[in-house]
Amino acid sequence: MMRVASLFLHPSLLALGLPMNRGQPMVIAFHNELQLQESLTLEQIRAELRGLGAALILVARGAVFVFQPDDEVDIQGSNIGIRAAAVDELRVACGFAPGAPAHELSLVVLSGGGSVVARHSLLATDSRLALKGLAEALSIAGTQAIGPHPATISRREVVLASLVGAFALLTADGCRPHAPPPSGPAAPPVPINRARKITLNVNGQAHELEVEPRVSLLDALRERLGLTGSKKGCDHGQCGACTVLVAGKRVNACLTLAIMVGEAPVTTIEGLAKGERLHAMQAAFVEEDALQCGYCTPGQIMSALGLIMENRAHTDAEVREHMSGNICRCGAYPNIVSAIQKARLETVPS
Amino acid sequence: MRNFDYQKPAQESEAIRSGQTTGARFIAGGTLLVDLLRLDVEQPELLVDLSALPWRQIEVAADGVRIGALVSNSDLAEHPAILAGFPALSQALLSGASPQLRNMATVGGNLLQRTRCAYFRDVAVSACNKRKAGSGCAALAGYSRMHAVLGVSDQCIALHPSDMCVALLAMDAVVHTRGPDGERSIFLADFHTLPGAHPEIESALKHGELVTHVSLPKTSFSARSAYVKARDRASYAFALASSAAAIDLDGQIIRQARVALGGVGTKPWRCMEVEQALVGRPATREVFQAAAALAMSDARTTEHNGFKVQLARRVIVRALERVGGVL
């Protein structure tokens, strides 16, 4: 097998001309049938990719797809054609046998410097299983790849060093053929566990979780507790789709670290209805037709509840001002104001 | 997002000790830091969570108000002593961000708010002296409509985005800190630093030093104050230009005045030239306009943000009209 210092410099990869950020870690996955469609599993894959800071290069039959974790699901725009022979070359470069067996899902994780930090194969007989397998494999690979390093050198320094190395190689070497790399075994990654046990009190129920400090309350709710009512719009505190109540106050769950929530009670949209009976605010949104696509609605409703508890907005103008943290791209604003005014008059605190 | 360690000290001394660690960052409300973590602009090794520290009090005394660093922007804006005694501060806070963010964001965090410069926030752009010292400034040749025109340097034109700090500046606020070398009191006017040759340095705070509280002295002018903010939409937007104004009137004659600008400077900007032109003069629109015309004389504009010069003078007049009873 040909071995080069950085797989980024391997002719078979360079030939693809991938639209990559320089020095970005990369996951290359081979599967003939795999399609990425919107699903819970895809969210997991996104989360793993974000964790790795990596792009996913999916090599399917006749085409290569580039998938950045924050891309829209429609990845047709990044579709690059590839011949069967080139697929084989790439497989070999990644350390797999040429000629992909049917149903085999194989993947490698490349560091920012282009070296293989994890490799994984499994059998997946259809696209759905392959997607699930990909999520699991990424999770395993992620633990292998995001390793800690000897105490004297931080992980950031390692990543930085590999990035610097990759840039230097890319600029100096261009596309010239590559000399064999200096030999020597790579240090085996040692798993680091920064996860902590926390208890989240959500909608009156205590949930024990183990989360890394970087996990947002929104991701903990959606991806760990399956409470997908709170939506991820911008993930930067700009749209309000993730609004939940923490200790009775409305906050952006995307900018809240789960580990910082502590014992404070969290209320999400799932906690409002009593059985089949909708909360007055939910009912008002339905009655006033306060939505079109509905994506922002859980955040609008939670924000509206916060607003009512703050008891500071009374006129329509005040409601609009104090709901400005919730963006509705369908422009259902007039009916949202009507719904809030209707529910406010029914539930106004004395 | 990169991974990091996390600590939640129960004691101030413990927080200061943890904060000394290389790669440590303090976190309070998190509205800015989590955003910048996700953008990969901030890359801490350790987050030191301050939320267990007892700094959530607003204490009112005869000589002024003492505001704990962990008081939320909402709680401060709604506090009766602030509404009555420092209305410009309340108005500035309520004009900033969204209700959700104001519930989370703290006074200490707002003091240390970082720029919204798109080039600073985009790590794919390599040139940003603030993010990476000595790498250059993409904004200078880029799209700079939102950028600063006062206090700029050849290394940085990033705007200071805070509304709260503008009002605090007009009210002679003092920032109190504690660090390994003990306690310090810093006038807000001296707290933020100009970019100069070192845009990566943004305040007088040292690594591991904590803001414990902010004090507002009782003055003759703070109760007669207002904050006016011009922006691209009616709510939830950063300032194109804003002004905090406060005056003390003897009949119709201005005894003392404070005028500060936001949305135009690399730090909150006090306009002493305007203040001096107001003192001893009657509170009329003509006097306000003549005084405001003195502001912005040092502005260094780009092809995109020249409009800020006139806009800033107009928001000063509007704020003065509001406090002077002219409107």
XYZ file of C-alpha atoms in Angstrom:
677
model
C 0.000 0.000 0.000
C 1.234 3.438 -0.885
C 1.676 5.566 2.163
C 2.061 9.355 2.178
C 2.529 11.789 5.017
C -0.824 13.385 4.417
C -3.669 11.639 2.683
C -4.824 15.097 1.621
C -1.874 15.023 -0.761
C -2.701 11.619 -2.197
C -3.223 11.941 -5.959
C -6.524 10.055 -5.822
C -7.910 12.591 -3.369
C -6.347 15.621 -4.998
C -7.828 14.529 -8.321
C -11.316 14.947 -6.906
C -10.748 18.660 -6.292
C -12.931 18.594 -3.197
C -14.285 21.978 -2.054
C -12.672 21.631 1.360
C -11.522 24.070 3.974
C -7.766 23.719 4.143
C -6.637 21.547 6.993
C -10.145 20.497 7.972
C -10.410 16.981 9.384
C -12.267 14.668 7.044
C -14.266 11.469 7.262
C -14.201 9.396 4.076
C -16.963 6.799 3.927
C -17.469 4.192 1.203
C -20.865 2.649 0.618
C -22.570 1.965 -2.675
C -26.154 2.531 -1.617
C -25.860 5.161 1.072
C -28.107 8.196 0.785
C -28.293 10.998 3.282
C -31.852 11.879 4.021
C -33.391 13.886 6.820
C -33.763 11.715 9.886
C -32.835 11.531 13.514
C -29.816 9.508 12.520
C -28.668 12.282 10.249
C -28.756 14.645 13.213
C -26.523 12.228 15.096
C -24.147 12.167 12.162
C -24.103 15.944 12.119
C -23.379 15.998 15.830
C -20.492 13.555 15.448
C -19.076 15.534 12.548
C -19.294 18.715 14.572
C -17.508 16.957 17.391
C -14.731 16.000 15.026
C -14.855 19.360 13.239
C -14.844 17.224 10.125
C -16.442 17.153 6.713
C -17.950 13.888 5.469
C -16.841 12.689 2.054
C -19.259 10.027 0.969
C -18.024 7.863 -1.863
C -20.976 6.072 -3.428
C -21.367 4.326 -6.768
C -20.210 6.789 -9.416
C -20.368 9.888 -7.273
C -18.695 11.615 -4.362
C -20.728 13.800 -2.014
C -19.242 16.398 0.277
C -21.224 17.015 3.416
C -20.320 19.705 5.945
C -22.036 19.205 9.327
C -24.002 22.429 8.997
C -25.004 21.936 5.372
C -28.584 21.636 4.303
C -29.651 18.042 3.771
C -29.784 18.552 0.039
C -26.209 17.819 -0.875
C -26.728 17.436 -4.598
C -24.809 20.656 -5.157
C -21.581 19.071 -3.949
C -21.903 16.019 -6.159
C -18.672 15.079 -7.928
C -18.498 12.281 -10.489
C -16.013 9.457 -9.961
C -14.978 6.404 -11.992
C -14.912 2.922 -10.463
C -11.131 2.737 -10.885
C -10.724 5.987 -8.988
C -12.911 4.647 -6.182
C -10.558 1.682 -5.902
C -7.503 3.938 -5.808
C -9.070 5.945 -3.030
C -10.039 2.800 -1.113
C -6.485 1.549 -1.283
C -5.137 4.936 -0.214
C -7.396 4.741 2.827
C -6.151 1.255 3.668
C -9.066 -0.795 2.335
C -9.039 -3.530 -0.299
C -9.979 -2.442 -3.836
C -13.393 -3.488 -5.152
C -15.978 -2.509 -2.570
C -17.918 -5.543 -1.384
C -21.659 -5.021 -1.694
C -23.193 -3.647 1.496
C -19.869 -2.897 3.144
C -19.607 0.449 4.863
C -15.981 1.465 5.374
C -14.766 4.712 6.763
C -11.603 6.482 7.771
C -11.199 9.601 9.876
C -8.430 11.922 8.752
C -6.928 14.499 11.085
C -6.405 18.084 10.016
C -2.981 16.981 8.859
C -4.429 14.249 6.666
C -3.278 11.252 8.650
C -5.624 8.371 9.367
C -6.667 8.518 13.014
C -9.450 5.922 12.917
C -10.649 3.238 10.513
C -13.869 1.247 10.667
C -15.832 -1.270 8.532
C -19.191 -2.918 8.928
C -21.938 -4.582 6.903
C -25.054 -2.595 6.130
C -27.523 -4.161 3.738
C -29.607 -1.085 2.959
C -29.362 2.675 3.029
C -31.171 3.032 6.332
C -28.911 0.530 8.055
C -25.906 2.116 6.423
C -26.934 5.501 7.780
C -27.340 4.049 11.245
C -24.047 2.197 10.877
C -22.366 5.384 9.768
C -23.588 7.206 12.872
C -22.335 4.413 15.118
C -19.040 4.099 13.316
C -18.521 7.853 13.553
C -19.233 7.717 17.240
C -16.662 4.955 17.732
C -14.189 6.673 15.452
C -14.818 9.923 17.286
C -13.783 8.426 20.600
C -10.697 6.958 18.987
C -9.825 10.117 17.121
C -10.528 12.780 19.702
C -7.913 11.499 21.954
C -6.113 13.235 24.678
C -2.446 13.695 24.412
C 0.444 13.576 26.787
C 0.044 16.076 29.575
C 2.685 18.388 28.203
C 0.881 19.057 24.971
C -2.715 20.146 24.649
C -5.108 18.746 22.125
C -5.362 22.161 20.521
C -1.610 22.248 20.087
C -1.720 18.879 18.380
C -4.498 19.976 16.053
C -2.700 23.227 15.413
C 0.555 21.471 14.725
C -1.114 19.150 12.274
C -2.836 22.073 10.565
C 0.410 23.973 10.243
C 2.010 20.856 8.872
C -0.756 20.354 6.359
C -0.570 23.956 5.150
C 3.186 23.791 4.836
C 2.989 20.568 2.839
C 0.196 21.834 0.636
C 1.956 25.064 -0.210
C 5.419 23.577 -0.584
C 4.578 20.367 -2.340
C 1.693 21.398 -4.509
C 0.704 18.387 -6.520
C 4.091 16.790 -6.970
C 4.362 13.036 -6.417
C 5.194 12.234 -2.876
C 8.151 10.643 -1.281
C 7.464 7.969 1.298
C 6.989 9.442 4.730
C 9.393 9.036 7.579
C 8.549 5.786 9.243
C 7.726 5.336 12.899
C 4.628 4.167 14.672
C 1.896 6.707 15.379
C 1.129 7.213 19.046
C -1.972 5.226 19.939
C -4.847 7.504 20.847
C -5.880 7.333 24.471
C -9.578 8.025 25.044
C -10.318 11.074 27.140
C -13.496 11.304 29.073
C -14.566 14.808 29.955
C -18.184 13.789 30.264
C -19.906 14.436 33.577
C -23.000 12.981 35.104
C -25.733 15.563 35.336
C -29.392 15.509 36.195
C -31.688 17.546 34.010
C -35.137 18.305 35.387
C -37.258 18.545 32.281
C -41.024 18.958 32.351
C -41.186 17.662 35.901
C -39.097 14.590 35.270
C -35.489 14.046 36.357
C -33.156 12.626 33.701
C -29.687 11.323 34.501
C -27.292 12.012 31.668
C -23.618 11.895 30.964
C -22.625 14.894 28.884
C -19.448 16.593 27.785
C -19.205 20.222 28.907
C -19.610 21.399 25.315
C -23.081 19.892 24.900
C -25.770 22.552 24.670
C -29.052 22.230 26.500
C -30.706 22.116 23.087
C -28.621 19.155 21.899
C -29.132 17.367 25.220
C -32.903 17.805 24.889
C -33.104 16.843 21.240
C -30.459 14.219 20.807
C -30.236 12.630 24.236
C -33.748 12.925 25.626
C -35.562 12.713 22.295
C -37.414 15.963 23.017
C -37.269 17.320 19.492
C -39.993 19.915 19.999
C -37.373 22.574 20.726
C -35.957 23.425 17.316
C -32.483 24.204 16.102
C -32.731 27.159 13.750
C -29.512 29.168 13.787
C -27.696 27.565 16.759
C -26.312 31.043 17.562
C -29.032 32.671 19.662
C -30.338 34.737 16.785
C -33.644 33.075 15.829
C -35.325 31.940 19.060
C -36.524 28.562 17.694
C -34.809 26.843 20.636
C -36.495 28.935 23.338
C -37.287 27.016 26.526
C -37.989 28.096 30.086
C -35.256 27.556 32.672
C -36.429 28.314 36.202
C -39.445 30.016 34.645
C -37.414 32.368 32.447
C -37.150 32.138 28.692
C -33.653 31.434 27.401
C -31.992 30.274 24.179
C -31.261 26.576 24.737
C -28.639 26.653 21.971
C -26.441 29.076 23.941
C -26.983 27.298 27.258
C -24.514 24.582 28.205
C -26.421 21.612 29.615
C -23.826 21.202 32.343
C -24.571 24.733 33.595
C -28.309 24.211 34.014
C -27.941 22.343 37.297
C -31.110 21.587 39.211
C -33.135 24.359 37.598
C -36.443 23.129 36.177
C -36.568 23.177 32.378
C -39.884 23.469 30.551
C -40.107 22.603 26.865
C -43.030 22.610 24.468
C -43.569 18.918 25.296
C -44.359 19.863 28.877
C -47.306 22.141 28.160
C -50.266 19.991 27.137
C -52.078 17.926 29.757
C -52.733 14.716 27.916
C -54.862 15.658 24.932
C -55.704 19.054 26.374
C -53.597 21.808 24.887
C -52.174 24.619 26.967
C -54.090 27.881 26.460
C -51.187 29.334 24.487
C -51.007 26.307 22.194
C -54.764 26.444 21.675
C -54.589 30.163 20.899
C -51.877 29.571 18.282
C -54.105 26.976 16.631
C -57.238 29.131 16.830
C -55.509 32.247 15.526
C -53.670 30.333 12.776
C -50.422 31.740 14.137
C -48.109 29.680 11.954
C -47.435 28.491 8.465
C -44.545 25.999 8.359
C -44.525 25.670 12.141
C -40.775 25.389 12.627
C -40.501 28.472 14.828
C -43.756 27.725 16.674
C -42.460 25.816 19.726
C -39.978 28.635 20.339
C -42.663 31.272 19.781
C -44.982 29.560 22.263
C -42.308 29.128 24.943
C -41.186 32.710 24.459
C -44.787 33.910 24.683
C -45.186 32.064 27.993
C -42.034 33.754 29.286
C -43.447 37.075 28.141
C -46.702 36.539 30.020
C -44.885 35.563 33.189
C -42.748 38.709 32.907
C -46.054 40.590 32.756
C -44.594 43.576 30.975
C -46.201 43.507 27.540
C -49.778 44.643 27.231
C -50.304 46.504 23.978
C -49.736 44.869 20.601
C -46.675 47.071 20.126
C -45.225 45.873 23.431
C -45.906 42.259 22.522
C -44.087 42.743 19.220
C -41.130 44.404 20.942
C -40.835 41.710 23.590
C -41.204 38.887 21.071
C -38.454 40.242 18.812
C -36.130 37.412 19.778
C -38.298 34.957 17.845
C -37.982 35.102 14.098
C -40.697 33.682 11.817
C -39.582 33.384 8.227
C -43.122 32.686 7.062
C -44.083 36.082 8.472
C -46.972 34.868 10.621
C -46.333 37.767 12.991
C -49.807 39.405 12.962
C -51.472 36.154 13.968
C -48.762 35.376 16.506
C -49.509 38.714 18.185
C -53.244 37.925 18.112
C -52.689 34.492 19.644
C -50.514 35.882 22.418
C -53.004 38.628 23.209
C -55.820 36.088 23.310
C -53.943 33.725 25.627
C -52.593 36.581 27.723
C -56.066 37.791 28.549
C -57.047 34.259 29.543
C -53.980 33.504 31.641
C -52.738 36.930 32.733
C -51.103 36.766 36.155
C -52.974 38.799 38.730
C -17.352 22.400 18.850
C -14.001 21.647 20.385
C -13.988 19.948 23.720
C -12.902 21.614 26.942
C -12.843 21.019 30.658
C -15.304 22.547 33.053
C -15.207 23.684 36.652
C -17.807 25.342 38.807
C -16.082 26.857 41.814
C -18.203 27.630 44.855
C -15.816 30.264 46.193
C -14.386 33.436 44.728
C -10.846 32.465 45.729
C -11.235 29.129 43.990
C -12.540 30.838 40.837
C -9.574 33.200 40.772
C -7.193 30.289 41.248
C -8.798 28.275 38.430
C -8.838 31.353 36.234
C -5.034 31.535 36.364
C -4.750 28.301 34.383
C -3.449 28.728 30.866
C -6.337 28.427 28.443
C -8.953 29.111 31.121
C -11.961 31.327 30.380
C -14.634 32.466 32.755
C -18.228 31.842 31.748
C -21.328 33.483 33.213
C -24.403 33.922 30.981
C -22.600 32.298 28.075
C -24.527 34.191 25.389
C -21.351 35.439 23.774
C -18.853 32.772 24.727
C -20.903 29.751 23.637
C -21.561 31.505 20.333
C -17.836 32.126 19.827
C -16.991 28.567 20.898
C -19.305 27.272 18.233
C -17.688 29.555 15.666
C -14.274 28.313 16.834
C -13.211 31.913 17.510
C -12.695 31.106 21.183
C -10.722 27.957 21.941
C -10.451 27.588 25.710
C -9.049 24.514 27.412
C -11.111 25.119 30.523
C -14.337 26.940 31.294
C -14.683 28.276 34.819
C -18.404 28.675 35.507
C -19.050 31.654 37.785
C -22.750 31.000 38.314
C -22.352 29.701 41.875
C -20.774 32.950 43.085
C -22.959 35.305 45.140
C -22.875 38.281 42.809
C -26.523 38.673 41.899
C -27.426 41.576 44.203
C -28.347 45.127 43.318
C -27.650 47.195 46.429
C -29.017 50.704 46.688
C -27.276 53.123 49.070
C -27.365 56.861 49.641
C -24.300 57.438 47.471
C -25.301 55.229 44.564
C -25.996 51.711 43.380
C -23.783 48.649 43.499
C -24.531 46.018 40.853
C -23.208 42.465 41.184
C -21.408 41.164 38.096
C -23.839 38.256 37.711
C -27.006 40.384 37.703
C -28.848 39.618 34.483
C -29.442 42.354 31.932
C -33.228 41.920 32.402
C -33.117 42.173 36.177
C -30.959 45.284 36.010
C -33.161 46.953 33.394
C -36.311 46.340 35.442
C -34.931 47.340 38.842
C -36.873 50.277 40.356
C -33.699 52.090 41.426
C -32.346 51.902 37.878
C -35.636 52.870 36.239
C -35.935 55.910 38.497
C -32.334 56.947 39.036
C -30.572 55.814 35.841
C -33.210 55.581 33.111
C -30.672 55.682 30.265
C -29.154 52.471 31.604
C -32.512 50.730 31.695
C -33.338 51.940 28.178
C -29.941 50.897 26.847
C -30.292 47.400 28.305
C -33.811 46.971 26.940
C -32.696 48.131 23.499
C -30.050 45.389 23.375
C -30.413 41.800 22.152
C -33.665 39.874 22.780
C -35.609 39.090 25.967
C -34.142 35.569 25.994
C -30.579 36.842 25.716
C -31.177 39.568 28.305
C -32.405 36.908 30.748
C -29.133 35.023 30.315
C -26.575 37.796 29.795
C -24.887 39.314 32.833
C -23.484 42.745 33.619
C -19.923 41.407 33.797
C -20.321 39.633 30.481
C -21.811 42.682 28.814
C -18.773 44.723 29.889
C -16.607 42.173 28.089
C -18.815 41.822 25.047
C -16.721 41.278 21.942
C -17.144 42.802 18.531
C -19.659 41.581 15.943
C -17.157 42.269 13.129
C -17.978 39.576 10.575
C -14.301 39.035 9.802
C -13.517 38.506 13.466
C -16.326 35.960 13.709
C -15.393 34.050 10.559
C -12.396 31.834 11.209
C -12.225 30.987 7.498
C -10.910 34.535 7.051
C -7.324 34.381 8.159
C -6.723 38.101 8.548
C -7.989 39.424 11.871
C -5.573 41.109 14.244
C -8.039 40.781 17.076
C -8.470 37.041 16.661
C -4.887 36.348 15.669
C -2.409 39.068 16.546
C -0.398 40.298 13.589
C -2.413 38.483 10.918
C -3.870 41.613 9.303
C -7.339 43.115 9.049
C -9.800 41.908 6.431
C -12.315 44.598 7.401
C -10.118 47.464 6.189
C -10.603 46.396 2.575
C -13.878 44.607 3.224
C -17.494 45.555 3.768
C -17.452 47.942 6.701
C -20.905 49.478 6.975
C -21.239 48.344 10.601
C -17.658 49.130 11.597
C -16.246 51.785 13.870
C -15.267 55.291 12.776
C -13.875 56.557 16.097
C -10.809 55.144 17.836
C -9.865 53.047 14.825
C -6.308 52.079 13.919
C -4.565 50.687 10.875
C -4.817 47.299 12.561
C -8.501 47.219 13.490
C -11.813 48.990 12.885
C -13.981 46.562 14.863
C -16.973 48.160 16.552
C -17.690 47.854 20.251
C -21.283 46.587 20.213
C -22.514 47.130 23.772
C -25.461 49.394 24.547
C -25.137 48.992 28.310
C -21.560 50.266 28.374
C -22.538 53.492 26.589
C -25.063 54.303 29.305
C -22.627 53.296 32.055
C -20.016 55.585 30.538
C -22.396 58.548 30.667
C -23.042 57.815 34.337
C -19.451 57.728 35.559
C -19.633 54.009 36.338
C -16.752 52.254 38.075
C -15.819 48.613 37.453
C -14.562 46.679 40.458
C -12.346 43.667 39.942
C -10.563 41.016 41.920
C -7.602 38.988 40.813
C -4.491 37.281 42.119
C -3.019 40.714 42.896
C -6.030 41.877 44.871
C -8.839 44.303 44.176
C -8.969 47.165 41.691
C -11.468 49.876 40.840
C -11.375 51.066 37.241
C -13.406 53.916 35.749
C -15.463 52.586 32.883
C -13.789 55.228 30.716
C -10.466 53.439 31.355
C -11.812 49.895 31.279
C -11.952 49.375 27.504
C -8.804 49.913 25.487
C -8.360 51.284 21.997
C -7.142 48.779 19.393
C -3.978 50.690 18.442
C -1.289 48.201 17.490
C -2.814 45.516 19.726
C -6.479 44.915 18.859
C -6.281 41.552 20.636
C -6.235 43.462 23.952
C -9.703 44.798 24.652
C -9.818 45.795 28.287
C -7.752 46.609 31.328
C -8.583 43.183 32.803
C -5.688 40.806 33.236
C -5.874 37.073 32.635
C -7.640 35.509 35.594
C -8.965 38.817 36.924
C -12.694 38.891 37.624
C -15.235 41.695 37.494
C -17.051 41.471 40.843
C -19.412 44.442 40.579
C -20.081 47.783 38.980
C -20.901 50.887 40.970
C -22.945 53.848 39.811
C -22.427 57.008 41.834
C -25.444 59.121 42.643
C -25.097 62.235 40.509
C -27.124 65.320 39.763
C -27.601 64.288 36.143
C -28.161 60.505 36.022
C -31.875 60.629 36.803
C -32.443 62.938 33.837
C -30.991 60.661 31.198
C -32.052 58.846 28.055
C -30.706 56.375 25.514
C -31.519 56.671 21.826
C -30.531 53.961 19.382
C -30.714 54.030 15.580
C -30.659 50.625 13.918
C -31.690 48.757 10.800
C -34.882 47.317 12.276
C -37.168 48.367 15.101
C -35.935 45.772 17.586
C -33.232 43.165 18.123
C -30.430 44.753 16.105
C -27.062 46.284 16.878
C -26.742 50.049 16.795
C -25.763 51.971 13.700
C -25.358 54.862 16.118
C -26.670 55.375 19.629
C -26.349 57.961 22.330
C -26.745 58.136 26.077
C -27.323 61.679 27.286
C -27.799 63.054 30.788
C -28.160 66.631 31.958
C -28.609 68.573 35.179
C -30.794 71.624 34.740
C -30.939 74.842 36.737
C -34.217 76.201 35.429
C -33.584 76.174 31.674
C -29.809 76.351 32.011
C -27.669 73.231 31.721
C -25.452 72.882 34.788
C -23.825 69.581 33.910
C -24.027 67.251 30.947
C -22.905 63.810 29.885
C -23.000 62.589 26.299
C -21.707 59.206 25.134
C -21.930 57.428 21.802
C -22.362 53.788 20.833
C -22.319 52.118 17.435
C -19.496 54.308 16.185
C -16.419 53.623 18.308
C -13.948 50.847 18.896
C -14.965 51.402 22.527
C -17.873 53.232 24.148
C -17.216 56.877 23.307
C -17.629 59.883 25.555
C -18.096 63.263 23.825
C -16.583 65.808 26.197
C -16.494 68.458 23.466
C -20.278 68.222 23.235
C -20.687 68.271 27.012
C -18.559 71.418 27.341
C -20.588 73.190 24.676
C -23.773 72.458 26.604
C -22.786 73.637 30.054
C -24.093 77.099 30.924
C -26.386 77.188 27.890
C -30.177 76.887 27.762
C -31.693 73.507 26.912
C -32.968 74.296 23.437
C -32.871 72.395 20.169
C -30.511 74.989 18.661
C -28.043 74.604 21.526
C -28.238 70.804 21.242
C -27.648 70.912 17.485
C -24.714 73.285 17.785
C -23.143 71.132 20.501
C -23.756 67.851 18.656
C -22.103 69.292 15.543
C -18.822 69.239 17.483
C -18.999 65.462 17.869
C -17.383 63.057 15.412
C -14.750 65.545 14.238
C -12.097 62.819 14.552
C -14.147 60.235 12.635
C -12.221 58.138 10.139
C -14.787 56.673 7.808
C -14.664 54.090 5.035
C -16.611 54.088 1.780
C -19.405 52.196 3.576
C -19.849 53.890 6.936
C -19.573 57.615 6.268
C -23.253 57.972 7.098
C -22.475 57.363 10.766
C -21.033 60.859 11.236
C -24.319 62.631 10.576
C -26.412 59.879 12.165
C -24.421 60.019 15.411
C -24.871 63.787 15.677
C -28.589 63.335 15.152
C -28.984 60.648 17.821
C -27.155 62.958 20.246
C -29.664 65.719 19.496
C -32.554 63.278 19.853
C -31.297 62.018 23.219
C -30.733 65.565 24.487
C -34.181 66.609 23.312
C -35.630 63.756 25.271
C -33.856 64.653 28.523
C -34.190 68.398 28.012
C -37.945 68.265 27.694
C -37.749 69.743 24.201
C -39.645 66.926 22.538
